[in-house]
Tab-separated table of C-alpha atoms and ligand atoms in Angstrom:
chain	number	residue	atom	x	y	z
A	29	MET	CA	145.013	-23.778	248.289
A	30	THR	CA	147.402	-26.371	249.601
A	31	THR	CA	150.115	-25.017	251.854
A	32	ASP	CA	153.562	-25.436	250.410
A	33	TYR	CA	155.859	-27.304	252.789
A	34	SER	CA	158.619	-27.898	250.308
A	35	ARG	CA	161.455	-25.852	251.725
A	36	GLY	CA	160.951	-27.132	255.281
A	37	LEU	CA	160.680	-30.728	254.055
A	38	LEU	CA	163.944	-30.173	251.873
A	39	LEU	CA	165.748	-29.183	254.996
A	40	ALA	CA	164.235	-31.931	257.152
A	41	SER	CA	164.921	-34.631	254.513
A	42	ALA	CA	168.446	-33.474	254.107
A	43	ALA	CA	169.041	-33.556	257.789
A	44	ALA	CA	167.283	-36.947	258.319
A	45	GLY	CA	168.825	-38.544	255.176
A	46	VAL	CA	165.363	-39.754	253.938
A	47	ASP	CA	163.272	-38.880	250.908
A	48	GLU	CA	160.822	-35.968	251.141
A	49	ALA	CA	157.664	-38.195	250.538
A	50	GLY	CA	158.586	-40.604	253.312
A	51	LEU	CA	159.285	-37.796	255.619
A	52	ARG	CA	156.125	-35.961	254.861
A	53	HIS	CA	154.168	-39.148	255.590
A	54	ARG	CA	156.041	-39.587	258.873
A	55	LEU	CA	155.320	-36.067	260.014
A	56	GLU	CA	151.656	-36.225	258.962
A	57	ASN	CA	151.264	-39.201	261.274
A	58	THR	CA	153.069	-37.640	264.166
A	59	ARG	CA	150.944	-36.156	266.915
A	60	VAL	CA	152.565	-33.307	268.846
A	61	HIS	CA	150.750	-32.179	271.946
A	62	VAL	CA	151.699	-28.670	273.385
A	63	SER	CA	150.835	-27.666	276.890
A	64	ALA	CA	151.699	-24.359	278.593
A	65	GLU	CA	151.546	-22.565	281.894
A	66	LEU	CA	150.250	-19.208	280.866
A	67	ASP	CA	150.764	-17.464	284.157
A	68	ILE	CA	154.571	-17.419	283.672
A	69	ALA	CA	155.737	-14.112	282.011
A	70	GLY	CA	156.627	-14.723	278.330
A	71	VAL	CA	154.869	-18.132	278.004
A	72	VAL	CA	151.796	-16.642	276.102
A	73	LEU	CA	154.021	-15.268	273.345
A	74	ALA	CA	156.294	-18.368	273.421
A	75	LEU	CA	153.108	-20.531	272.995
A	76	THR	CA	151.861	-18.378	270.084
A	77	VAL	CA	155.229	-18.615	268.272
A	78	LEU	CA	155.678	-22.332	269.078
A	79	VAL	CA	152.292	-23.330	267.660
A	80	THR	CA	152.804	-21.272	264.520
A	81	ASN	CA	156.301	-22.739	264.008
A	82	LEU	CA	154.996	-26.316	264.513
A	83	ARG	CA	152.163	-25.464	261.995
A	84	ARG	CA	154.844	-24.744	259.454
A	85	LEU	CA	155.480	-28.552	259.434
A	86	PRO	CA	152.704	-30.976	258.384
A	87	LEU	CA	152.275	-32.289	261.832
A	88	ASP	CA	149.097	-33.376	263.695
A	89	LEU	CA	148.932	-30.654	266.440
A	90	GLY	CA	147.112	-30.563	269.718
A	91	LEU	CA	147.008	-27.765	272.340
A	92	GLU	CA	146.409	-27.638	276.042
A	93	VAL	CA	146.428	-24.903	278.674
A	94	ILE	CA	147.412	-25.617	282.262
A	95	GLY	CA	146.970	-23.667	285.454
A	96	SER	CA	144.324	-21.381	284.081
A	97	ASP	CA	140.589	-21.161	284.051
A	98	PRO	CA	139.871	-23.010	280.851
A	99	ASP	CA	137.570	-20.266	279.698
A	100	SER	CA	139.797	-17.321	280.431
A	101	PRO	CA	142.364	-17.759	277.626
A	102	ARG	CA	139.694	-18.218	275.065
A	103	GLY	CA	140.691	-15.122	273.177
A	104	LEU	CA	144.256	-16.108	273.238
A	105	LEU	CA	143.502	-19.635	271.905
A	106	ASP	CA	141.257	-18.104	269.152
A	107	HIS	CA	144.121	-15.843	268.231
A	108	ILE	CA	146.621	-18.761	268.078
A	109	LEU	CA	144.177	-20.902	265.965
A	110	GLU	CA	143.573	-18.171	263.655
A	111	LEU	CA	147.309	-17.762	263.083
A	112	ALA	CA	147.588	-21.461	262.517
A	113	VAL	CA	144.754	-21.467	260.039
A	114	GLY	CA	146.392	-18.558	258.184
A	115	ILE	CA	149.386	-20.925	257.601
A	116	ASP	CA	147.389	-24.044	256.690
A	117	ALA	CA	143.558	-23.917	256.597
A	118	ASP	CA	143.368	-27.577	255.951
A	119	ARG	CA	144.922	-28.826	259.123
A	120	ASN	CA	143.232	-28.261	262.457
A	121	VAL	CA	144.880	-27.581	265.725
A	122	THR	CA	142.819	-29.514	268.266
A	123	LEU	CA	142.167	-28.180	271.810
A	124	SER	CA	142.242	-30.820	274.475
A	125	ARG	CA	142.721	-31.249	278.220
A	126	ARG	CA	144.475	-34.476	277.792
A	127	ARG	CA	146.975	-35.879	275.348
A	128	ALA	CA	145.810	-39.037	273.636
A	129	GLY	CA	147.559	-41.765	271.893
A	130	ALA	CA	151.258	-41.859	271.015
A	131	VAL	CA	152.465	-38.332	271.031
A	132	LEU	CA	155.358	-36.000	271.335
A	133	HIS	CA	154.445	-33.908	274.301
A	134	VAL	CA	156.219	-30.594	274.684
A	135	HIS	CA	155.619	-28.113	277.498
A	136	LEU	CA	156.153	-24.468	278.095
A	137	GLY	CA	156.653	-23.818	281.948
A	138	THR	CA	158.622	-24.876	284.976
A	139	SER	CA	156.266	-27.616	286.081
A	140	PRO	CA	156.005	-30.081	283.205
A	141	PRO	CA	153.338	-32.776	283.665
A	142	ASP	CA	154.233	-36.540	283.636
A	143	GLY	CA	155.015	-37.941	280.175
A	144	VAL	CA	156.467	-34.792	278.750
A	145	LEU	CA	159.159	-35.287	276.253
A	146	VAL	CA	160.837	-31.850	276.943
A	147	SER	CA	159.988	-28.475	278.345
A	148	ALA	CA	161.345	-24.902	278.159
A	149	VAL	CA	160.703	-21.550	279.581
A	150	PRO	CA	161.889	-18.025	278.774
A	151	ASP	CA	164.106	-16.306	281.510
A	152	GLY	CA	164.718	-12.636	280.678
A	153	HIS	CA	166.129	-12.500	277.151
A	154	GLY	CA	167.199	-16.129	277.130
A	155	VAL	CA	165.863	-19.787	277.431
A	156	ARG	CA	166.062	-22.661	279.763
A	157	LEU	CA	165.210	-26.102	278.401
A	158	ARG	CA	164.967	-29.355	280.502
A	159	TYR	CA	164.440	-32.944	279.598
A	160	PRO	CA	162.590	-34.851	282.480
A	161	GLY	CA	164.523	-35.407	285.695
A	162	ASN	CA	166.199	-32.002	285.493
A	163	PRO	CA	164.516	-29.451	287.732
A	164	TYR	CA	164.405	-25.829	286.929
A	165	PRO	CA	166.232	-23.220	289.003
A	166	ALA	CA	164.257	-20.289	290.095
A	167	LEU	CA	163.688	-17.956	287.113
A	168	ARG	CA	165.616	-14.764	287.393
A	169	ALA	CA	163.599	-12.408	285.309
A	170	PRO	CA	160.310	-12.099	283.479
A	171	GLY	CA	160.553	-13.516	279.963
A	172	SER	CA	160.994	-10.852	277.288
A	173	GLY	CA	159.864	-10.838	273.672
A	174	LEU	CA	163.359	-12.038	272.802
A	175	GLY	CA	163.403	-14.832	275.278
A	176	ALA	CA	160.029	-15.998	274.343
A	177	VAL	CA	160.680	-16.166	270.542
A	178	LEU	CA	164.153	-17.851	271.233
A	179	THR	CA	162.358	-20.372	273.607
A	180	ALA	CA	159.773	-21.206	270.873
A	181	ALA	CA	162.497	-21.617	268.303
A	182	VAL	CA	164.682	-23.934	270.544
A	183	LEU	CA	161.616	-26.089	271.545
A	184	THR	CA	160.617	-26.355	267.853
A	185	GLY	CA	164.069	-27.661	267.187
A	186	GLU	CA	163.640	-30.435	269.859
A	187	VAL	CA	160.307	-31.507	268.136
A	188	PHE	CA	161.987	-31.409	264.763
A	189	LYS	CA	164.774	-33.650	266.079
A	190	HIS	CA	162.266	-36.273	267.323
A	191	ALA	CA	159.587	-35.876	264.763
A	192	THR	CA	161.820	-36.360	261.745
A	193	GLY	CA	163.700	-39.306	263.356
A	194	LEU	CA	167.173	-37.692	262.954
A	195	ARG	CA	170.043	-40.162	263.435
A	196	PRO	CA	171.984	-39.668	266.766
A	197	GLU	CA	175.089	-38.595	264.709
A	198	ALA	CA	173.100	-35.819	262.970
A	199	MET	CA	172.171	-33.954	266.203
A	200	ARG	CA	172.771	-33.680	269.930
A	201	VAL	CA	170.033	-34.029	272.602
A	202	ARG	CA	171.125	-32.058	275.638
A	203	GLN	CA	169.444	-32.818	278.927
A	204	THR	CA	169.528	-29.178	279.874
A	205	LEU	CA	170.216	-25.926	278.010
A	206	ASP	CA	170.512	-22.394	279.527
A	207	PHE	CA	171.353	-19.737	277.071
A	208	CYS	CA	171.273	-15.830	276.764
A	209	PRO	CA	171.467	-14.506	273.294
A	210	VAL	CA	172.622	-11.048	274.676
A	211	THR	CA	175.562	-12.087	276.763
A	212	LEU	CA	176.022	-15.441	274.834
A	213	THR	CA	176.507	-17.125	278.238
A	214	GLU	CA	174.658	-19.883	280.049
A	215	ASP	CA	173.151	-17.352	282.456
A	216	PRO	CA	169.926	-16.228	281.056
A	217	GLY	CA	167.923	-13.589	283.037
A	218	VAL	CA	171.005	-11.583	284.212
A	219	VAL	CA	170.565	-8.832	281.525
A	220	THR	CA	167.076	-7.665	281.163
A	221	GLU	CA	167.487	-4.247	279.772
A	222	THR	CA	165.988	-3.329	276.511
A	223	PRO	CA	166.748	-0.284	274.350
A	224	MET	CA	163.404	1.536	274.378
A	225	ILE	CA	164.135	3.693	271.357
A	226	PHE	CA	165.969	2.393	268.357
A	227	THR	CA	167.584	5.318	266.592
A	228	ASP	CA	168.549	5.265	262.966
A	229	THR	CA	168.551	1.567	262.320
A	230	ALA	CA	168.044	-0.301	259.022
A	231	LEU	CA	166.909	-3.767	258.379
A	232	VAL	CA	168.194	-5.046	255.063
A	233	GLY	CA	166.431	-8.212	253.932
A	234	GLY	CA	162.837	-9.190	254.526
A	235	GLY	CA	163.287	-12.983	254.178
A	236	ALA	CA	163.234	-15.786	256.782
A	237	ILE	CA	165.815	-13.918	259.079
A	238	GLY	CA	164.388	-10.555	258.403
A	239	THR	CA	160.802	-11.534	259.379
A	240	ALA	CA	162.142	-13.221	262.494
A	241	ILE	CA	164.100	-10.110	263.512
A	242	SER	CA	160.877	-8.126	262.925
A	243	LEU	CA	158.800	-10.508	265.066
A	244	ILE	CA	161.207	-10.123	267.889
A	245	LEU	CA	161.397	-6.335	267.591
A	246	ARG	CA	157.518	-6.201	267.569
A	247	GLU	CA	157.467	-7.992	270.822
A	248	LEU	CA	160.054	-5.913	272.591
A	249	PRO	CA	159.012	-2.656	274.415
A	250	SER	CA	160.737	-0.623	271.766
A	251	ALA	CA	160.112	1.971	269.072
A	252	GLY	CA	162.054	4.305	266.785
A	253	ARG	CA	163.042	4.855	263.255
A	254	LEU	CA	163.626	1.869	261.113
A	255	VAL	CA	164.318	1.612	257.399
A	256	VAL	CA	163.304	-1.773	255.889
A	257	VAL	CA	164.847	-2.712	252.491
A	258	ASP	CA	163.873	-5.634	250.326
A	259	PRO	CA	163.393	-6.241	246.547
A	260	GLN	CA	160.798	-9.062	246.603
A	261	THR	CA	157.276	-10.044	247.306
A	262	PHE	CA	156.045	-12.583	249.751
A	263	GLU	CA	155.240	-15.894	247.984
A	264	GLU	CA	153.650	-19.163	248.832
A	265	PRO	CA	156.731	-21.122	249.878
A	266	ASN	CA	157.667	-18.386	252.195
A	267	VAL	CA	154.613	-19.014	254.380
A	268	THR	CA	156.112	-22.181	256.002
A	269	THR	CA	159.723	-20.734	256.404
A	270	TYR	CA	159.155	-17.124	257.485
A	271	SER	CA	158.102	-15.924	260.928
A	272	LEU	CA	155.427	-13.485	259.710
A	273	GLY	CA	152.867	-13.627	256.884
A	274	ASN	CA	150.184	-16.108	255.920
A	275	VAL	CA	148.729	-17.760	252.714
A	276	GLN	CA	146.427	-14.707	252.146
A	277	ASP	CA	149.414	-12.337	252.136
A	278	ALA	CA	151.098	-14.615	249.617
A	279	GLN	CA	148.036	-14.674	247.413
A	280	ASN	CA	147.831	-10.964	247.586
A	281	GLY	CA	151.450	-10.709	246.416
A	282	LEU	CA	152.264	-8.396	249.462
A	283	ARG	CA	155.755	-6.966	249.171
A	284	LYS	CA	157.944	-8.188	252.063
A	285	ILE	CA	158.723	-4.550	253.132
A	286	ASP	CA	154.988	-3.929	253.458
A	287	LEU	CA	154.543	-7.141	255.493
A	288	ILE	CA	157.089	-5.956	257.930
A	289	LYS	CA	155.833	-2.468	258.023
A	290	ARG	CA	152.316	-3.853	258.833
A	291	GLU	CA	153.652	-5.854	261.755
A	292	LEU	CA	155.910	-3.196	263.223
A	293	HIS	CA	153.227	-0.805	264.025
A	294	GLY	CA	155.049	0.764	267.065
A	295	PHE	CA	157.949	1.956	264.762
A	296	ASP	CA	158.302	4.767	262.383
A	297	VAL	CA	159.005	2.483	259.357
A	298	THR	CA	160.386	3.779	256.029
A	299	THR	CA	160.287	1.184	253.249
A	300	ILE	CA	162.578	0.853	250.309
A	301	TYR	CA	161.504	-1.676	247.701
A	302	GLY	CA	164.935	-2.451	246.359
A	303	THR	CA	168.406	-3.701	247.510
A	304	ALA	CA	171.171	-2.243	249.799
A	305	GLN	CA	172.390	-0.470	246.617
A	306	ASP	CA	169.101	1.456	246.422
A	307	LEU	CA	169.423	2.289	250.172
A	308	LEU	CA	172.869	3.664	249.418
A	309	GLU	CA	171.715	5.830	246.577
A	310	LYS	CA	168.893	7.231	248.697
A	311	ILE	CA	171.248	8.019	251.652
A	312	ASP	CA	173.734	9.845	249.347
A	313	ARG	CA	170.945	11.763	247.722
A	314	GLY	CA	169.717	12.786	251.192
A	315	ASN	CA	166.248	11.075	250.783
A	316	VAL	CA	166.759	8.741	253.697
A	317	TRP	CA	168.767	9.337	256.954
A	318	TRP	CA	171.994	7.506	257.272
A	319	PRO	CA	171.564	4.493	259.553
A	320	LYS	CA	173.933	4.106	262.445
A	321	VAL	CA	173.222	0.415	262.826
A	322	VAL	CA	172.377	-2.030	259.967
A	323	LEU	CA	170.719	-5.340	260.663
A	324	GLY	CA	171.741	-7.599	257.791
A	325	ALA	CA	169.453	-10.420	256.793
A	326	VAL	CA	170.635	-11.019	253.204
A	327	ASP	CA	171.520	-14.315	251.645
A	328	SER	CA	174.423	-13.736	249.297
A	329	ILE	CA	178.012	-12.513	249.624
A	330	SER	CA	177.525	-9.688	247.095
A	331	ALA	CA	174.480	-8.352	249.013
A	332	ARG	CA	176.603	-8.447	252.242
A	333	HIS	CA	179.312	-6.368	250.475
A	334	GLU	CA	176.704	-3.919	249.391
A	335	LEU	CA	175.312	-3.409	252.892
A	336	GLN	CA	178.832	-3.076	254.248
A	337	ARG	CA	179.119	-0.002	252.037
A	338	VAL	CA	176.532	1.768	254.067
A	339	TYR	CA	179.559	2.167	256.476
A	340	ALA	CA	177.190	2.232	259.422
A	341	ASP	CA	178.788	2.385	262.952
A	342	LEU	CA	177.814	-1.296	263.493
A	343	THR	CA	176.644	-3.980	261.067
A	344	LEU	CA	174.978	-7.120	262.526
A	345	ASP	CA	174.817	-9.773	259.963
A	346	GLY	CA	172.596	-12.837	260.645
A	347	SER	CA	172.809	-15.912	258.391
A	348	THR	CA	171.686	-19.392	258.047
A	349	GLY	CA	173.418	-22.126	255.876
A	350	GLY	CA	175.719	-25.068	256.094
A	351	HIS	CA	175.268	-28.598	254.900
A	352	VAL	CA	171.465	-28.911	255.468
A	353	GLY	CA	170.611	-25.285	256.299
A	354	THR	CA	170.565	-25.612	260.165
A	355	THR	CA	173.874	-23.713	260.800
A	356	LEU	CA	173.283	-20.140	261.972
A	357	ALA	CA	175.590	-17.226	262.549
A	358	LEU	CA	175.930	-13.677	263.756
A	359	ARG	CA	178.780	-11.547	262.445
A	360	GLU	CA	179.437	-8.078	263.847
A	361	GLY	CA	181.117	-5.678	261.437
A	362	LEU	CA	182.654	-2.245	261.917
A	363	PRO	CA	183.195	0.315	259.069
A	364	THR	CA	187.003	0.126	259.300
A	365	GLY	CA	187.275	-3.490	260.138
A	366	PRO	CA	186.647	-6.203	260.783
A	367	CYS	CA	183.899	-5.587	258.260
A	368	LEU	CA	181.634	-8.026	256.310
A	369	ARG	CA	184.135	-8.157	253.472
A	370	CYS	CA	186.711	-9.492	256.020
A	371	TYR	CA	184.168	-12.187	256.951
A	372	TYR	CA	183.138	-12.963	253.431
A	373	PRO	CA	186.012	-12.206	250.999
A	374	LEU	CA	184.976	-12.635	247.380
A	375	ARG	CA	187.564	-15.174	246.780
A	376	ASP	CA	185.901	-17.558	249.148
A	377	ALA	CA	182.618	-17.207	247.079
A	378	GLN	CA	182.692	-20.706	245.575
A	379	ALA	CA	179.860	-19.840	243.222
A	380	GLY	CA	181.713	-16.859	241.668
A	381	PRO	CA	179.534	-14.055	240.457
A	382	SER	CA	175.781	-14.308	241.387
A	383	ALA	CA	173.093	-15.137	238.859
A	384	GLU	CA	172.183	-11.447	238.963
A	385	GLN	CA	175.745	-10.282	238.281
A	386	LEU	CA	176.048	-12.692	235.318
A	387	LEU	CA	172.789	-11.450	233.904
A	388	HIS	CA	173.947	-7.866	234.360
A	389	GLN	CA	177.337	-8.645	232.765
A	390	SER	CA	175.798	-10.472	229.736
A	391	THR	CA	172.927	-8.138	228.879
A	392	GLY	CA	173.664	-4.737	230.478
A	393	LEU	CA	170.389	-4.906	232.219
A	394	ALA	CA	170.749	-2.603	235.370
A	395	MET	CA	171.263	-4.342	238.722
A	396	ASN	CA	168.481	-2.226	240.342
A	397	ARG	CA	166.134	-3.538	237.639
A	398	ILE	CA	167.240	-7.179	238.195
A	399	ALA	CA	166.575	-6.767	241.861
A	400	ARG	CA	162.875	-6.258	241.019
A	401	GLY	CA	162.801	-9.779	239.878
A	402	GLN	CA	159.063	-10.473	240.150
A	403	LEU	CA	158.243	-7.693	237.640
A	404	PRO	CA	158.106	-9.231	234.016
A	405	LEU	CA	160.599	-7.934	231.544
A	406	SER	CA	159.110	-5.209	229.308
A	407	GLU	CA	160.031	-3.484	226.031
A	408	ARG	CA	160.954	-0.457	228.013
A	409	ASP	CA	163.546	-2.376	229.927
A	410	LEU	CA	165.389	-2.891	226.622
A	411	ASP	CA	165.727	0.788	226.033
A	412	GLY	CA	169.329	1.923	226.218
A	413	LEU	CA	170.757	-1.631	226.063
A	414	SER	CA	173.419	-2.580	223.480
A	415	GLU	CA	172.359	-4.425	220.328
A	416	THR	CA	173.725	-7.657	222.049
A	417	GLY	CA	171.729	-7.032	225.168
A	418	LYS	CA	168.499	-6.396	223.099
A	419	ARG	CA	169.004	-9.388	220.984
A	420	ILE	CA	169.507	-11.653	223.985
A	421	LEU	CA	166.565	-10.320	225.977
A	422	ALA	CA	163.959	-9.481	223.372
A	423	PRO	CA	162.636	-13.204	223.210
A	424	HIS	CA	161.998	-13.004	226.957
A	425	VAL	CA	159.685	-9.956	227.198
A	426	GLY	CA	156.804	-10.732	229.535
A	427	LYS	CA	158.711	-13.178	231.689
A	428	PRO	CA	159.803	-12.471	235.279
A	429	VAL	CA	163.345	-11.111	235.511
A	430	CYS	CA	164.292	-13.265	238.340
A	431	GLY	CA	164.185	-16.459	236.186
A	432	LEU	CA	166.236	-14.993	233.227
A	433	ALA	CA	169.636	-16.080	234.347
A	434	SER	CA	168.667	-19.589	234.409
A	435	LEU	CA	166.628	-19.354	231.183
A	436	LEU	CA	169.603	-17.916	229.381
A	437	GLY	CA	171.836	-20.669	230.640
A	438	LEU	CA	173.891	-18.359	232.714
A	439	VAL	CA	173.707	-20.495	235.879
A	440	PRO	CA	173.924	-24.414	235.871
A	441	ASP	CA	171.198	-24.814	238.406
A	442	SER	CA	168.617	-22.229	239.460
A	443	ARG	CA	167.965	-24.037	242.833
A	444	ASP	CA	169.531	-20.956	244.420
A	445	ASP	CA	165.971	-19.759	245.196
A	446	TYR	CA	165.129	-23.124	246.669
A	447	ARG	CA	167.368	-23.311	249.648
A	448	PRO	CA	166.288	-25.547	252.553
A	449	SER	CA	164.977	-23.254	255.272
A	450	ALA	CA	163.091	-23.457	258.542
A	451	ALA	CA	161.615	-20.700	260.681
A	452	PHE	CA	163.126	-22.133	263.936
A	453	VAL	CA	166.638	-21.909	262.594
A	454	ALA	CA	166.211	-18.355	261.218
A	455	GLN	CA	164.593	-17.270	264.503
A	456	GLN	CA	167.736	-18.384	266.409
A	457	ALA	CA	169.896	-16.354	263.924
A	458	ALA	CA	167.541	-13.433	264.489
A	459	ALA	CA	167.809	-13.897	268.360
A	460	LEU	CA	171.604	-13.495	267.992
A	461	VAL	CA	171.216	-10.345	265.951
A	462	VAL	CA	168.743	-8.695	268.289
A	463	GLY	CA	170.652	-9.908	271.218
A	464	ALA	CA	173.795	-8.254	269.831
A	465	LEU	CA	171.754	-5.057	269.210
A	466	ILE	CA	170.632	-5.097	272.863
A	467	ALA	CA	174.105	-5.799	274.217
A	468	ARG	CA	175.555	-2.884	272.220
A	469	GLN	CA	172.775	-0.276	272.709
A	470	THR	CA	172.520	-0.910	276.544
A	471	GLY	CA	176.354	-0.931	276.998
A	472	THR	CA	176.287	-4.499	278.272
A	473	LEU	CA	178.975	-5.231	275.730
A	474	THR	CA	181.660	-2.949	274.350
A	475	GLY	CA	184.864	-3.627	272.547
A	476	ALA	CA	185.662	-6.750	270.613
A	477	VAL	CA	183.419	-7.641	267.710
A	478	ARG	CA	181.970	-11.183	267.834
A	479	ASP	CA	181.726	-13.973	265.192
A	480	VAL	CA	179.320	-16.553	266.509
A	481	GLU	CA	178.182	-19.708	264.815
A	482	TYR	CA	176.397	-22.826	265.850
A	483	ASP	CA	174.154	-25.645	264.406
A	484	ALA	CA	170.454	-25.480	265.572
A	485	LEU	CA	170.497	-29.320	265.746
A	486	TYR	CA	173.395	-29.297	268.269
A	487	GLY	CA	172.611	-26.021	270.100
A	488	PRO	CA	174.844	-23.102	271.284
A	489	TYR	CA	177.991	-23.980	273.200
A	490	LEU	CA	180.634	-22.105	275.091
A	491	HIS	CA	183.341	-21.933	272.442
A	492	MET	CA	181.191	-20.853	269.508
A	493	ILE	CA	182.473	-17.306	269.807
A	494	ALA	CA	185.517	-16.231	267.726
A	495	SER	CA	186.997	-12.881	267.966
A	496	ARG	CA	187.824	-11.189	264.706
A	497	ARG	CA	190.502	-8.791	263.478
A	498	PRO	CA	190.531	-6.838	260.239
A	499	ARG	CA	191.910	-8.809	257.259
A	500	PRO	CA	194.924	-6.923	256.175
A	501	ALA	CA	194.250	-7.063	252.451
A	502	CYS	CA	190.611	-5.991	252.955
A	503	ALA	CA	189.296	-2.712	251.507
A	504	CYS	CA	188.331	-1.712	255.070
A	505	ALA	CA	192.037	-1.532	255.902
A	506	SER	CA	193.338	-0.057	252.588
A	507	ASN	CA	190.613	2.521	252.125
A	508	LYS	CA	190.322	3.597	255.794
A	509	ASP	CA	190.789	7.236	255.159
A	510	LEU	CA	188.181	7.168	252.245
A	511	ILE	CA	185.748	5.219	254.409
A	512	GLU	CA	186.075	7.932	257.178
A	513	GLN	CA	185.494	10.595	254.619
A	514	VAL	CA	182.315	8.959	253.230
A	515	ARG	CA	181.070	8.624	256.817
A	516	GLU	CA	181.758	12.259	257.568
A	517	VAL	CA	179.789	13.306	254.349
A	518	ARG	CA	176.876	11.059	255.165
A	519	SER	CA	176.565	12.178	258.741
A	520	SER	CA	176.318	15.767	257.468
A	521	LEU	CA	173.437	14.635	255.103
A	522	ILE	CA	171.208	13.804	258.030
A	523	PRO	CA	169.967	17.430	258.743
A	524	ARG	CA	168.663	17.475	255.137
A	525	ARG	CA	166.016	15.038	256.065
A	526	GLY	CA	164.241	17.858	258.092
A	527	ARG	CA	164.033	19.974	254.850
A	528	CYS	CA	162.655	17.244	252.738
B	29	ZN	ZN1	187.156	-5.663	256.006
């Protein structure tokens, strides 16, 4: 099977302003050489994530290990090559001691060899990046799983800028970058604490950001109870845009929740094959404990409103988007404001109701059935619908529900599912989400909620943080008493779990 690079190429061609075919040709003829100093803490993981990120683009890839006995990291190199083959079996990652020919050479470590384009290294939970001529300061702390994934994501972004030939006005190349996703400062390595036990956390959304969050959690010394919620299966185009999963998983039609559960072996994972609405129903029936923290990784405004109604103590919403899909954001929400509805009021939703809502309104098909979009429509689904609903849907029995809105002409363009996306952008959004989780759970940060946004092609900057206040017209302000009542009831439901 040929690996599907369409979504990454869509993002890259939009960013570079060239057509996808020309860009693909350019990338296939670009040789990227990766070298790494494996004796620096966090570099092994950063290298693994970097190579798999780069394999998600159709580049010509070479790999070199510096400062180690060439035979000792054999198991590691085999592991990395195996991951790369899982993404694209037709493209080899070559192992070499020397870079050859015209190449983009990127390096992980503080002693980059001559000829390197750019290098980076994790420091604690953060990243330090240097172009030649800019020495590294002494590292403050061993690189953590968060620091390593962020380092790989940032370095992939630098390769992306050069390999796609972005115009200078479409990006910024900074000679140095120092960034900590926990404190959101230019001082990585100051905060190194990690919450060892995550209590009562839910991850809603198992897409590009959800798999990136899971990858980071897997690589932190953490464990605990986690509910994972997603209504879809892992498909071929996801292989090149997600941070977990390979071609075989897509061919097996693995559910995204099961993919995440498989990877998070250190956690006590409960899966819900559905949406935030299904999570809410299970909480209120006492089937699932009420999460105190919700990590949001969904891609629509209506889904954000749904997960806000969990009324968790803290909601950390990660997102990507913008003109070409390289903008990323973290929004911290509280049950009584500012909440996600304050950040994403419905009147700002340019698209109006979602395709799913239109399908529901036109046919009466239940939203939780629509959420299981990959399952074909059956005769049984028509039971209980109005005559109108039956008449509209009967000709479509056997077709997947997810495409019905566009088949019925309810949406002008069904490219909603075909958004430009890249793993290195989603990983930076995920780093902000997990960074915020660490900041809150370790007490590094208390008080004001943060609204953070930057473009991965420009990098984080000092004034990207806005502080938010509740929107006076929002339901979180007008329904404050009701929300507190709901929270009280839900907290009393927790003991029921023990009797289940
Ligand atoms: Zn609100």
